[in-house]
Backbone as a chain_set.jsonl record, in Angstrom:
{"seq": "RGNSPGAGGAVAEAATAAEQPGNMSNWQSITPEMVLKHQRPSDGFLCPMEANTYGIEFQEFQIKDYSSGKTVYASPGAGAAPDMMATAVAGDAEMRSVKYSFPTDFLTFQTIRTALRFKVGDQPANNFRMIEIHYFKDKVVRVYDFTFGFCIPNSTNSWEAIYDVPKYTSSQVTDYVGWGWGLS", "coords": {"N": [[6.371, 5.367, -6.695], [2.831, 4.819, -7.725], [-0.52, 4.605, -5.978], [-3.682, 3.43, -6.947], [-7.622, 3.788, -6.421], [-8.92, 2.734, -8.299], [-11.103, 0.664, -10.364], [-12.012, -2.471, -11.615], [-12.187, -5.477, -11.3], [-11.437, -2.84, -8.57], [-8.241, -1.355, -8.503], [-4.812, -1.145, -7.402], [-1.439, 0.056, -6.728], [0.937, -0.833, -4.919], [3.044, 1.818, -3.07], [4.852, 4.515, -2.481], [5.459, 8.27, -2.833], [7.992, 10.858, -3.945], [10.289, 13.348, -2.806], [12.185, 13.794, -4.737], [11.267, 12.328, -7.458], [12.122, 8.878, -8.026], [14.61, 8.977, -7.764], [17.443, 7.689, -6.144], [19.723, 8.377, -4.946], [19.502, 10.247, -3.182], [18.438, 9.573, -0.97], [18.798, 9.13, 1.943], [18.142, 11.705, 2.946], [15.182, 11.845, 2.716], [12.565, 12.77, 4.161], [9.634, 11.728, 6.277], [7.737, 13.807, 6.148], [8.375, 15.156, 3.959], [7.482, 13.162, 1.947], [4.786, 13.03, 2.657], [3.772, 15.479, 1.421], [3.637, 15.237, -1.083], [1.924, 15.16, -4.392], [1.416, 13.863, -6.454], [2.038, 10.298, -7.872], [5.664, 8.905, -7.928], [8.35, 8.328, -9.848], [9.637, 6.19, -9.358], [11.084, 4.08, -6.969], [11.954, 5.648, -3.715], [14.044, 4.832, -1.861], [17.393, 2.313, -1.979], [16.931, -1.018, -2.008], [19.217, -2.008, -0.028], [18.452, -0.025, 2.013], [16.952, -1.029, 4.13], [17.653, -1.258, 6.801], [17.019, -2.496, 9.244], [15.762, -4.748, 8.877], [13.123, -5.154, 8.145], [10.534, -7.609, 6.973], [7.683, -7.752, 5.211], [4.826, -10.155, 5.88], [2.396, -11.016, 5.81], [-0.781, -9.494, 4.682], [-3.997, -8.621, 5.088], [-7.379, -7.843, 3.596], [-10.385, -6.792, 4.114], [-14.088, -6.268, 4.056], [-15.641, -4.687, 6.219], [-17.936, -5.037, 7.614], [-19.359, -7.368, 6.494], [-17.466, -8.97, 6.252], [-16.328, -10.2, 4.212], [-13.562, -11.159, 2.559], [-11.247, -9.311, 0.586], [-8.602, -9.052, -0.285], [-6.207, -10.732, 0.044], [-2.783, -11.536, 0.818], [-0.121, -13.805, -0.524], [0.77, -15.302, 1.918], [-1.337, -15.297, 3.527], [-3.163, -17.214, 2.664], [-4.403, -16.769, 0.347], [-6.808, -16.873, -2.491], [-5.805, -18.123, -5.808], [-6.606, -16.38, -8.072], [-6.693, -13.671, -6.522], [-4.03, -13.501, -5.713], [-1.499, -11.411, -5.516], [0.421, -9.96, -8.331], [3.466, -9.874, -9.394], [5.602, -6.727, -9.887], [6.91, -5.706, -12.937], [10.77, -6.007, -13.436], [13.067, -4.083, -11.45], [11.347, -3.554, -9.41], [10.063, -5.796, -8.631], [10.115, -7.482, -6.12], [9.363, -5.76, -4.373], [6.972, -4.281, -5.08], [3.284, -4.506, -5.138], [0.378, -5.553, -6.931], [-2.877, -4.672, -6.786], [-5.89, -6.343, -7.181], [-9.229, -5.682, -7.032], [-12.924, -6.554, -6.522], [-15.482, -4.982, -7.788], [-17.156, -3.76, -6.295], [-15.846, -3.264, -3.805], [-15.603, -0.44, -3.665], [-17.947, 0.343, -2.678], [-18.11, -0.187, -0.114], [-18.276, 0.733, 3.314], [-16.659, 0.745, 5.72], [-13.609, -0.769, 6.124], [-11.566, -3.325, 7.136], [-8.212, -3.867, 7.828], [-5.424, -6.17, 8.185], [-1.939, -6.654, 8.79], [1.043, -8.201, 8.993], [4.482, -8.74, 9.877], [7.824, -8.821, 10.019], [10.553, -8.102, 12.327], [14.345, -7.413, 11.905], [17.244, -7.841, 13.323], [18.098, -5.552, 14.641], [16.315, -3.276, 16.822], [13.25, -1.424, 15.86], [12.154, 1.633, 16.42], [9.174, 3.628, 16.683], [8.599, 2.957, 14.215], [7.17, 3.677, 10.935], [4.95, 3.867, 8.499], [3.888, 5.164, 5.488], [1.225, 5.329, 3.42], [0.031, 6.545, 0.113], [-2.745, 6.67, -2.129], [-3.373, 7.405, -5.027], [-5.249, 8.657, -8.228], [-5.271, 9.34, -11.504], [-3.082, 11.06, -10.964], [-3.756, 12.516, -8.684], [-4.248, 12.995, -5.351], [-5.826, 10.693, -3.616], [-6.404, 9.61, -1.162], [-4.814, 9.382, 2.094], [-2.876, 7.424, 4.284], [-1.49, 7.023, 7.336], [0.696, 5.569, 9.197], [2.219, 4.591, 12.692], [4.092, 2.646, 14.319], [5.364, 2.472, 16.777], [7.584, 0.915, 19.02], [9.018, -1.668, 18.087], [10.495, -5.106, 18.823], [13.472, -6.333, 18.322], [14.061, -9.113, 16.362], [11.46, -9.726, 15.809], [7.914, -10.958, 15.613], [5.05, -9.0, 14.189], [2.03, -8.094, 14.569], [-0.8, -6.168, 13.35], [-3.379, -4.397, 13.606], [-6.199, -2.512, 11.465], [-9.004, -0.657, 11.374], [-11.379, 0.943, 9.475], [-13.03, 4.244, 7.98], [-14.077, 4.247, 4.566], [-14.028, 6.403, 1.673], [-16.549, 8.268, 0.68], [-17.831, 7.583, -2.553], [-18.535, 9.132, -5.653], [-21.16, 8.26, -7.929], [-20.492, 8.768, -10.414], [-17.23, 9.005, -10.208], [-17.016, 6.451, -9.459], [-17.477, 4.721, -11.721], [-15.72, 6.078, -13.377], [-13.191, 5.177, -11.831], [-13.713, 2.091, -12.461], [-13.306, 1.938, -15.122], [-10.877, 2.828, -15.511], [-9.129, 0.642, -15.179], [-6.112, -1.161, -15.08], [-4.277, 1.269, -15.994], [-2.343, 3.156, -14.276], [-2.431, 6.494, -12.79]], "CA": [[5.274, 4.257, -7.511], [1.719, 5.31, -6.828], [-1.762, 3.816, -5.607], [-4.839, 3.714, -7.545], [-8.147, 3.173, -6.184], [-9.596, 2.216, -9.614], [-11.32, -0.81, -10.295], [-11.984, -3.424, -12.748], [-12.204, -4.884, -10.261], [-10.45, -2.126, -8.188], [-6.845, -1.796, -8.658], [-3.916, -0.337, -6.653], [-0.24, -0.213, -6.544], [1.678, -0.075, -3.588], [4.306, 2.715, -3.019], [4.813, 6.245, -2.157], [5.679, 9.501, -3.521], [9.098, 11.392, -3.379], [10.76, 14.637, -3.282], [12.636, 13.993, -6.222], [10.584, 11.109, -7.713], [13.035, 7.9, -8.633], [16.264, 9.539, -7.487], [17.775, 6.918, -5.106], [21.273, 9.177, -4.78], [19.416, 11.403, -1.912], [17.756, 8.8, -0.422], [19.054, 9.482, 3.226], [17.632, 13.067, 3.191], [14.213, 11.943, 2.531], [11.771, 12.738, 5.499], [8.083, 11.639, 6.306], [7.234, 15.041, 5.743], [8.189, 15.184, 2.324], [6.722, 12.388, 1.52], [3.19, 13.543, 2.604], [3.573, 16.594, 0.72], [3.363, 14.806, -2.372], [0.998, 15.196, -5.117], [1.911, 12.864, -7.594], [3.179, 9.362, -7.496], [6.942, 8.961, -7.77], [8.629, 7.765, -10.914], [10.645, 5.141, -9.044], [11.185, 3.942, -5.375], [12.597, 6.471, -2.803], [15.462, 4.497, -1.513], [17.557, 1.177, -2.824], [16.677, -2.447, -0.944], [19.916, -2.053, 1.147], [18.241, 0.88, 3.186], [15.944, -1.58, 4.92], [18.721, -1.822, 7.899], [16.169, -2.806, 10.258], [15.119, -6.05, 8.053], [11.494, -5.467, 7.929], [9.634, -8.092, 6.087], [6.28, -7.778, 5.475], [4.615, -11.411, 5.621], [1.16, -11.153, 5.565], [-1.382, -8.571, 4.527], [-5.465, -9.103, 4.383], [-8.297, -6.541, 3.392], [-11.694, -7.372, 4.237], [-15.348, -5.507, 4.304], [-15.956, -4.697, 8.288], [-19.516, -5.37, 7.653], [-19.567, -8.708, 5.771], [-16.175, -9.801, 6.691], [-16.03, -10.682, 3.058], [-11.802, -10.769, 2.431], [-10.83, -8.792, -0.966], [-7.166, -9.4, -0.784], [-5.135, -11.936, 1.276], [-1.605, -11.983, 0.536], [-0.379, -15.43, -0.753], [1.311, -15.995, 2.834], [-2.519, -15.564, 4.255], [-4.102, -18.358, 2.079], [-4.939, -16.34, -0.99], [-7.059, -17.873, -3.456], [-5.01, -17.885, -7.121], [-7.031, -14.966, -8.494], [-6.734, -12.863, -5.723], [-3.064, -13.111, -5.263], [-0.524, -9.866, -5.805], [0.902, -10.148, -9.137], [4.643, -8.856, -9.316], [5.506, -5.937, -11.223], [8.235, -6.365, -13.833], [11.791, -5.307, -13.303], [13.596, -3.871, -9.986], [10.237, -3.432, -8.573], [9.383, -7.2, -8.493], [10.199, -7.793, -4.881], [8.943, -4.416, -3.923], [5.65, -3.758, -5.547], [2.231, -5.783, -5.518], [-0.591, -4.693, -7.886], [-4.27, -5.236, -6.11], [-7.149, -6.362, -8.014], [-10.535, -5.825, -5.837], [-14.042, -6.699, -6.939], [-15.898, -3.519, -8.239], [-18.216, -3.715, -4.827], [-14.781, -2.801, -2.645], [-15.712, 1.201, -3.896], [-19.096, 0.491, -2.076], [-18.068, -0.568, 1.385], [-18.267, 2.041, 4.135], [-15.585, 0.456, 6.909], [-12.793, -1.493, 5.957], [-10.411, -3.771, 8.175], [-6.679, -4.427, 7.202], [-4.536, -6.968, 9.371], [-0.875, -6.893, 8.586], [1.538, -9.014, 9.914], [5.566, -7.973, 9.735], [9.13, -9.311, 11.115], [11.764, -7.181, 12.31], [15.417, -8.122, 12.069], [18.438, -7.701, 14.52], [18.108, -4.307, 14.893], [15.119, -2.69, 17.349], [12.882, -0.425, 15.452], [11.457, 2.767, 17.112], [8.758, 4.51, 15.651], [8.279, 2.348, 12.513], [6.071, 4.34, 10.178], [4.778, 3.348, 7.153], [3.139, 6.014, 4.535], [0.553, 4.686, 2.317], [-0.9, 7.32, -0.67], [-3.575, 6.608, -2.901], [-3.382, 8.141, -6.218], [-5.828, 8.323, -9.667], [-5.074, 9.953, -12.081], [-2.104, 11.824, -10.488], [-4.59, 13.463, -7.6], [-4.037, 12.355, -4.218], [-7.253, 10.172, -3.274], [-6.464, 9.123, 0.224], [-3.477, 9.363, 2.743], [-2.713, 6.597, 5.576], [0.158, 7.427, 7.737], [0.642, 4.874, 10.47], [3.198, 4.541, 13.345], [3.983, 1.146, 15.037], [5.506, 2.223, 17.906], [8.756, -0.091, 19.44], [9.32, -3.241, 17.602], [11.42, -5.729, 19.468], [14.611, -7.166, 17.182], [13.483, -10.671, 15.738], [10.324, -10.057, 17.046], [6.778, -11.027, 14.535], [4.277, -8.414, 14.739], [0.623, -8.086, 14.199], [-1.247, -4.972, 13.297], [-4.718, -4.201, 12.549], [-6.846, -1.103, 11.517], [-10.453, -0.516, 10.798], [-11.328, 2.576, 8.893], [-14.152, 4.549, 7.062], [-13.708, 4.34, 3.553], [-14.409, 7.495, 1.461], [-17.993, 8.023, -0.222], [-17.541, 7.982, -4.023], [-19.767, 9.105, -6.857], [-21.39, 7.321, -9.297], [-19.243, 9.151, -11.606], [-16.092, 8.451, -9.787], [-17.075, 4.655, -9.349], [-17.483, 4.834, -13.294], [-14.142, 6.6, -13.653], [-12.294, 3.999, -11.123], [-13.931, 0.873, -12.778], [-13.175, 2.022, -16.597], [-9.656, 3.134, -15.687], [-8.415, -0.635, -15.1], [-4.334, -0.746, -14.622], [-3.669, 2.098, -16.508], [-2.332, 4.031, -13.123], [-1.736, 7.753, -12.997]], "C": [[4.184, 4.683, -6.768], [0.762, 4.038, -6.576], [-2.918, 4.254, -6.515], [-5.955, 3.536, -6.611], [-9.379, 2.799, -7.0], [-10.098, 0.555, -9.387], [-11.652, -1.395, -11.5], [-12.204, -4.978, -12.827], [-11.411, -3.433, -9.958], [-8.972, -2.022, -8.543], [-6.087, -0.616, -8.024], [-2.831, -0.856, -6.868], [0.513, 0.279, -5.557], [2.915, 0.716, -3.784], [3.91, 4.018, -2.429], [5.28, 7.178, -2.92], [6.927, 10.053, -3.12], [9.505, 12.418, -3.837], [11.217, 14.691, -5.024], [12.495, 12.471, -6.655], [11.757, 10.177, -8.374], [14.466, 8.374, -8.294], [16.58, 8.886, -6.017], [18.941, 7.409, -4.563], [20.929, 9.696, -3.434], [18.137, 10.618, -0.846], [17.818, 9.017, 1.553], [18.402, 11.061, 3.797], [16.05, 13.196, 3.331], [13.378, 11.991, 4.13], [10.342, 12.33, 5.226], [7.328, 12.673, 5.857], [6.96, 15.366, 4.108], [7.318, 14.663, 1.625], [4.988, 12.537, 1.351], [3.148, 14.951, 1.794], [3.514, 16.178, -0.743], [1.811, 14.623, -3.362], [0.458, 14.245, -6.293], [2.378, 11.774, -7.293], [4.773, 9.378, -8.074], [7.344, 8.019, -9.05], [9.568, 6.368, -10.619], [10.466, 4.892, -7.298], [12.123, 5.165, -5.166], [13.943, 5.814, -2.399], [15.769, 2.83, -2.201], [17.229, -0.402, -1.485], [17.634, -2.275, 0.328], [19.663, -0.84, 2.245], [17.281, 0.358, 4.1], [17.142, -2.191, 6.088], [18.084, -2.524, 9.26], [15.184, -4.528, 9.661], [13.703, -6.588, 8.228], [10.946, -6.323, 6.795], [8.277, -8.181, 6.256], [5.843, -9.382, 4.946], [3.301, -11.744, 5.097], [0.088, -10.204, 5.264], [-3.061, -8.895, 4.266], [-6.166, -7.434, 4.331], [-9.595, -7.035, 3.426], [-12.724, -6.005, 4.41], [-15.617, -5.891, 5.772], [-17.271, -5.358, 8.17], [-19.708, -6.796, 7.447], [-18.598, -9.541, 6.093], [-15.777, -10.591, 5.114], [-14.353, -10.109, 2.545], [-11.832, -10.381, 0.645], [-9.447, -8.634, -1.465], [-6.776, -10.122, 0.177], [-3.463, -12.331, 0.439], [-1.371, -13.326, 0.212], [0.446, -15.919, 0.739], [-0.075, -16.11, 3.833], [-3.452, -16.172, 3.206], [-4.786, -17.763, 0.87], [-5.445, -17.172, -1.853], [-5.929, -17.658, -4.804], [-5.448, -16.525, -7.518], [-6.953, -13.737, -7.598], [-5.207, -12.534, -5.176], [-2.157, -11.776, -6.051], [0.235, -10.722, -6.905], [2.117, -9.044, -9.326], [4.427, -8.005, -10.418], [7.021, -6.162, -11.3], [9.646, -5.332, -12.97], [12.104, -5.152, -11.724], [12.493, -3.993, -9.288], [9.549, -5.094, -7.973], [9.408, -7.778, -7.11], [9.772, -6.701, -3.85], [7.689, -3.775, -4.194], [4.385, -4.755, -5.653], [1.116, -4.732, -6.207], [-1.641, -5.76, -7.377], [-5.108, -5.563, -7.053], [-8.266, -6.505, -6.975], [-11.782, -5.913, -6.716], [-14.813, -5.035, -6.679], [-16.544, -3.126, -6.91], [-17.383, -3.195, -3.901], [-15.198, -1.163, -2.867], [-17.115, 1.236, -3.186], [-19.089, 0.019, -0.299], [-18.06, 0.677, 2.382], [-17.253, 1.714, 5.145], [-14.88, -0.677, 5.99], [-12.081, -2.324, 6.965], [-9.113, -4.377, 7.203], [-6.246, -5.086, 8.248], [-2.975, -6.737, 8.342], [0.063, -7.795, 9.569], [3.417, -8.885, 9.095], [6.795, -8.68, 10.919], [9.982, -8.327, 11.106], [13.013, -7.932, 12.556], [16.252, -8.066, 13.112], [18.048, -6.543, 15.316], [16.559, -3.876, 15.685], [14.724, -1.46, 16.48], [12.001, 0.335, 15.827], [10.801, 3.494, 16.41], [8.608, 4.348, 14.535], [7.431, 2.965, 12.238], [5.938, 3.796, 8.883], [3.547, 4.356, 6.449], [2.597, 5.562, 3.571], [-0.208, 6.262, 1.779], [-1.494, 6.859, -1.787], [-3.931, 7.52, -4.324], [-4.472, 7.924, -7.503], [-5.636, 9.555, -10.149], [-4.159, 11.276, -12.031], [-2.692, 12.796, -9.455], [-4.357, 12.364, -6.578], [-5.829, 11.921, -3.779], [-7.55, 10.171, -1.702], [-4.965, 8.905, 0.674], [-3.626, 8.376, 4.021], [-1.355, 6.911, 5.719], [0.003, 7.081, 9.437], [1.837, 4.693, 11.388], [2.866, 3.51, 14.171], [4.725, 1.075, 16.28], [6.996, 1.397, 17.759], [8.789, -1.414, 18.86], [10.82, -4.053, 18.072], [12.283, -6.508, 18.215], [13.948, -8.275, 17.089], [12.408, -10.818, 16.482], [9.159, -10.317, 15.326], [5.784, -10.036, 14.853], [2.89, -8.236, 13.754], [0.005, -6.782, 14.018], [-2.635, -5.018, 12.742], [-5.722, -2.693, 12.762], [-8.331, -1.503, 10.801], [-10.99, 0.988, 10.731], [-12.356, 2.915, 7.956], [-13.392, 4.517, 5.661], [-14.346, 5.616, 2.699], [-15.745, 7.152, 0.653], [-17.367, 8.109, -1.602], [-18.735, 8.44, -4.475], [-20.382, 8.551, -7.378], [-20.466, 7.395, -10.385], [-18.075, 8.632, -11.212], [-16.01, 6.949, -9.576], [-16.999, 4.421, -10.96], [-16.452, 4.885, -13.617], [-13.212, 5.296, -13.143], [-12.626, 2.835, -12.111], [-13.695, 0.766, -14.151], [-11.537, 2.542, -16.519], [-8.633, 1.74, -15.921], [-6.923, -0.427, -14.512], [-3.671, 0.175, -15.127], [-3.559, 3.203, -15.3], [-1.841, 5.19, -13.422], [-1.697, 8.164, -14.384]], "O": [[4.235, 4.923, -5.561], [1.032, 2.863, -6.823], [-3.043, 5.448, -6.786], [-5.481, 3.009, -5.605], [-10.517, 2.604, -6.574], [-9.707, -0.347, -8.647], [-11.544, -0.688, -12.502], [-12.354, -5.647, -13.85], [-10.818, -2.876, -10.882], [-8.605, -3.098, -9.015], [-6.473, 0.553, -8.032], [-2.792, -2.045, -7.184], [0.749, 1.461, -5.309], [3.771, 0.341, -4.585], [2.815, 4.392, -2.012], [5.599, 6.709, -4.012], [7.19, 9.854, -1.934], [9.319, 12.712, -5.018], [10.812, 15.289, -6.021], [13.291, 11.579, -6.359], [12.378, 10.714, -9.29], [15.402, 7.806, -8.856], [16.147, 9.347, -4.961], [19.279, 6.813, -3.541], [21.781, 9.677, -2.546], [17.226, 11.133, -0.198], [16.796, 9.017, 2.24], [18.275, 11.356, 4.985], [15.52, 14.185, 3.838], [13.68, 11.248, 5.063], [9.843, 12.529, 4.118], [6.305, 12.471, 5.202], [5.995, 15.649, 3.398], [6.526, 15.221, 0.866], [4.23, 12.292, 0.412], [1.994, 15.363, 1.679], [3.298, 17.079, -1.553], [0.814, 14.017, -2.969], [-0.652, 14.056, -6.792], [3.236, 11.836, -6.412], [4.851, 10.245, -8.944], [6.676, 7.005, -9.251], [10.082, 5.668, -11.492], [9.727, 5.569, -6.583], [12.862, 5.645, -6.026], [14.962, 6.435, -2.701], [14.892, 2.17, -2.759], [17.419, -0.421, -0.269], [17.194, -2.342, 1.476], [20.443, -0.651, 3.179], [16.736, 1.146, 4.873], [17.429, -3.384, 6.181], [18.773, -3.007, 10.158], [14.196, -5.086, 10.138], [13.231, -7.715, 8.375], [10.882, -5.807, 5.679], [7.736, -8.613, 7.274], [6.308, -9.859, 3.911], [3.073, -12.536, 4.182], [-0.034, -9.883, 6.446], [-3.348, -9.433, 3.196], [-5.759, -6.355, 4.761], [-9.848, -7.855, 2.543], [-12.306, -4.915, 4.802], [-15.758, -6.989, 6.311], [-17.464, -6.369, 8.845], [-20.276, -7.413, 8.348], [-18.79, -10.75, 6.223], [-14.949, -11.5, 5.055], [-14.054, -8.952, 2.249], [-12.328, -11.052, -0.261], [-9.093, -8.251, -2.58], [-7.24, -9.916, 1.298], [-3.218, -13.255, -0.337], [-2.231, -14.14, 0.549], [0.802, -17.095, 0.673], [-0.031, -16.865, 4.805], [-4.496, -15.58, 2.931], [-5.774, -18.351, 0.432], [-4.813, -18.189, -2.14], [-5.1, -16.786, -4.543], [-4.702, -15.567, -7.314], [-7.222, -12.682, -8.172], [-5.005, -11.597, -4.403], [-2.406, -11.402, -7.197], [0.639, -11.862, -6.676], [1.978, -7.823, -9.397], [3.688, -8.112, -11.396], [7.903, -6.514, -10.518], [9.546, -4.358, -12.223], [11.579, -5.864, -10.868], [12.668, -4.705, -8.3], [8.735, -5.303, -7.073], [8.594, -8.687, -6.948], [9.871, -6.85, -2.632], [7.357, -2.77, -3.565], [4.546, -5.802, -6.28], [1.028, -3.513, -6.059], [-1.585, -6.99, -7.399], [-4.983, -4.813, -8.022], [-8.207, -7.395, -6.127], [-11.683, -5.277, -7.765], [-14.709, -4.245, -5.741], [-16.327, -1.974, -6.533], [-17.964, -2.578, -3.009], [-14.984, -0.583, -1.802], [-17.515, 2.397, -3.093], [-20.052, -0.03, 0.465], [-17.714, 1.726, 1.839], [-16.843, 2.791, 5.58], [-15.538, -1.384, 5.227], [-12.05, -1.648, 7.993], [-9.127, -5.095, 6.202], [-6.623, -4.68, 9.347], [-3.116, -6.675, 7.12], [-0.214, -8.018, 10.748], [3.531, -8.946, 7.87], [6.7, -8.935, 12.119], [10.232, -7.68, 10.089], [12.983, -8.941, 13.26], [15.625, -8.383, 14.123], [17.722, -6.599, 16.502], [15.574, -4.214, 15.028], [15.539, -0.557, 16.292], [10.856, -0.087, 15.667], [11.358, 4.118, 15.507], [8.474, 5.268, 13.729], [6.583, 3.082, 13.123], [6.887, 3.295, 8.279], [2.39, 4.287, 6.865], [3.342, 5.281, 2.631], [-0.814, 7.01, 2.546], [-0.668, 6.56, -2.65], [-4.9, 8.279, -4.356], [-4.514, 6.731, -7.805], [-5.753, 10.618, -9.538], [-4.316, 12.273, -12.736], [-2.137, 13.89, -9.347], [-4.283, 11.159, -6.817], [-6.773, 12.705, -3.682], [-8.563, 10.577, -1.131], [-4.084, 8.423, -0.037], [-4.569, 8.612, 4.777], [-0.432, 7.045, 4.916], [-0.437, 7.704, 10.403], [2.817, 4.61, 10.649], [1.763, 3.336, 14.688], [4.845, 0.014, 16.894], [7.523, 1.229, 16.659], [8.418, -2.294, 19.636], [11.952, -3.692, 17.751], [11.737, -7.16, 17.325], [13.067, -8.396, 17.941], [12.212, -11.586, 17.424], [9.526, -9.953, 14.209], [5.502, -10.126, 16.048], [2.821, -8.253, 12.525], [0.502, -6.049, 14.874], [-2.977, -5.543, 11.683], [-5.912, -2.032, 13.783], [-8.616, -2.369, 9.973], [-11.019, 1.876, 11.583], [-12.673, 2.07, 7.119], [-12.183, 4.744, 5.628], [-15.443, 5.897, 3.182], [-15.988, 6.074, 0.11], [-16.329, 8.761, -1.708], [-19.812, 8.255, -3.908], [-19.722, 7.521, -7.242], [-19.877, 6.534, -11.039], [-17.729, 7.658, -11.881], [-14.933, 6.354, -9.539], [-16.073, 3.656, -11.23], [-15.945, 3.914, -14.179], [-12.625, 4.55, -13.927], [-11.609, 2.525, -12.731], [-13.809, -0.367, -14.62], [-10.976, 2.632, -17.611], [-7.629, 1.738, -16.633], [-6.657, 0.369, -13.611], [-2.461, 0.181, -14.898], [-4.435, 4.063, -15.207], [-0.9, 5.241, -14.215], [-1.138, 9.214, -14.702]]}, "num_chains": 1, "name": "protein.A"}
């Protein structure tokens, strides 16, 4: 599944790309390097729910404008207002996907702050890695590749990142705002 920086507010759908889009029968052979090579969103998820052998649960996620402190997204667990809450994507994706709706001024932010809280199950997670690829019209806009290091079993972990946002041309902003939910 793919992400888009589009706006209307700005929109994004969380997930990644795959070597063989939507083919979960091959999930054990997918590597981070394969995921990073993808130039378009996958047609489905890379692995079944049962592949989460570390019992990782994402509990809270927030996105803020670093300069003003304005919250533009907060997961329901982080005290989100109803109009900012994530809307589940239908079908199998219901528990695994989130659609974000950002205000249009999100595209003007210079720096954003993200905060994530997640829980690890009974197994230690060594070098837990999360790759997030944002697409717009089947083109890669931005790639984030995070490694969390060692996560203790049955622990709750917090992580914060502060990073620069790409500069968008006025033409790109117009295109993103007009695109709405029509991803890729």
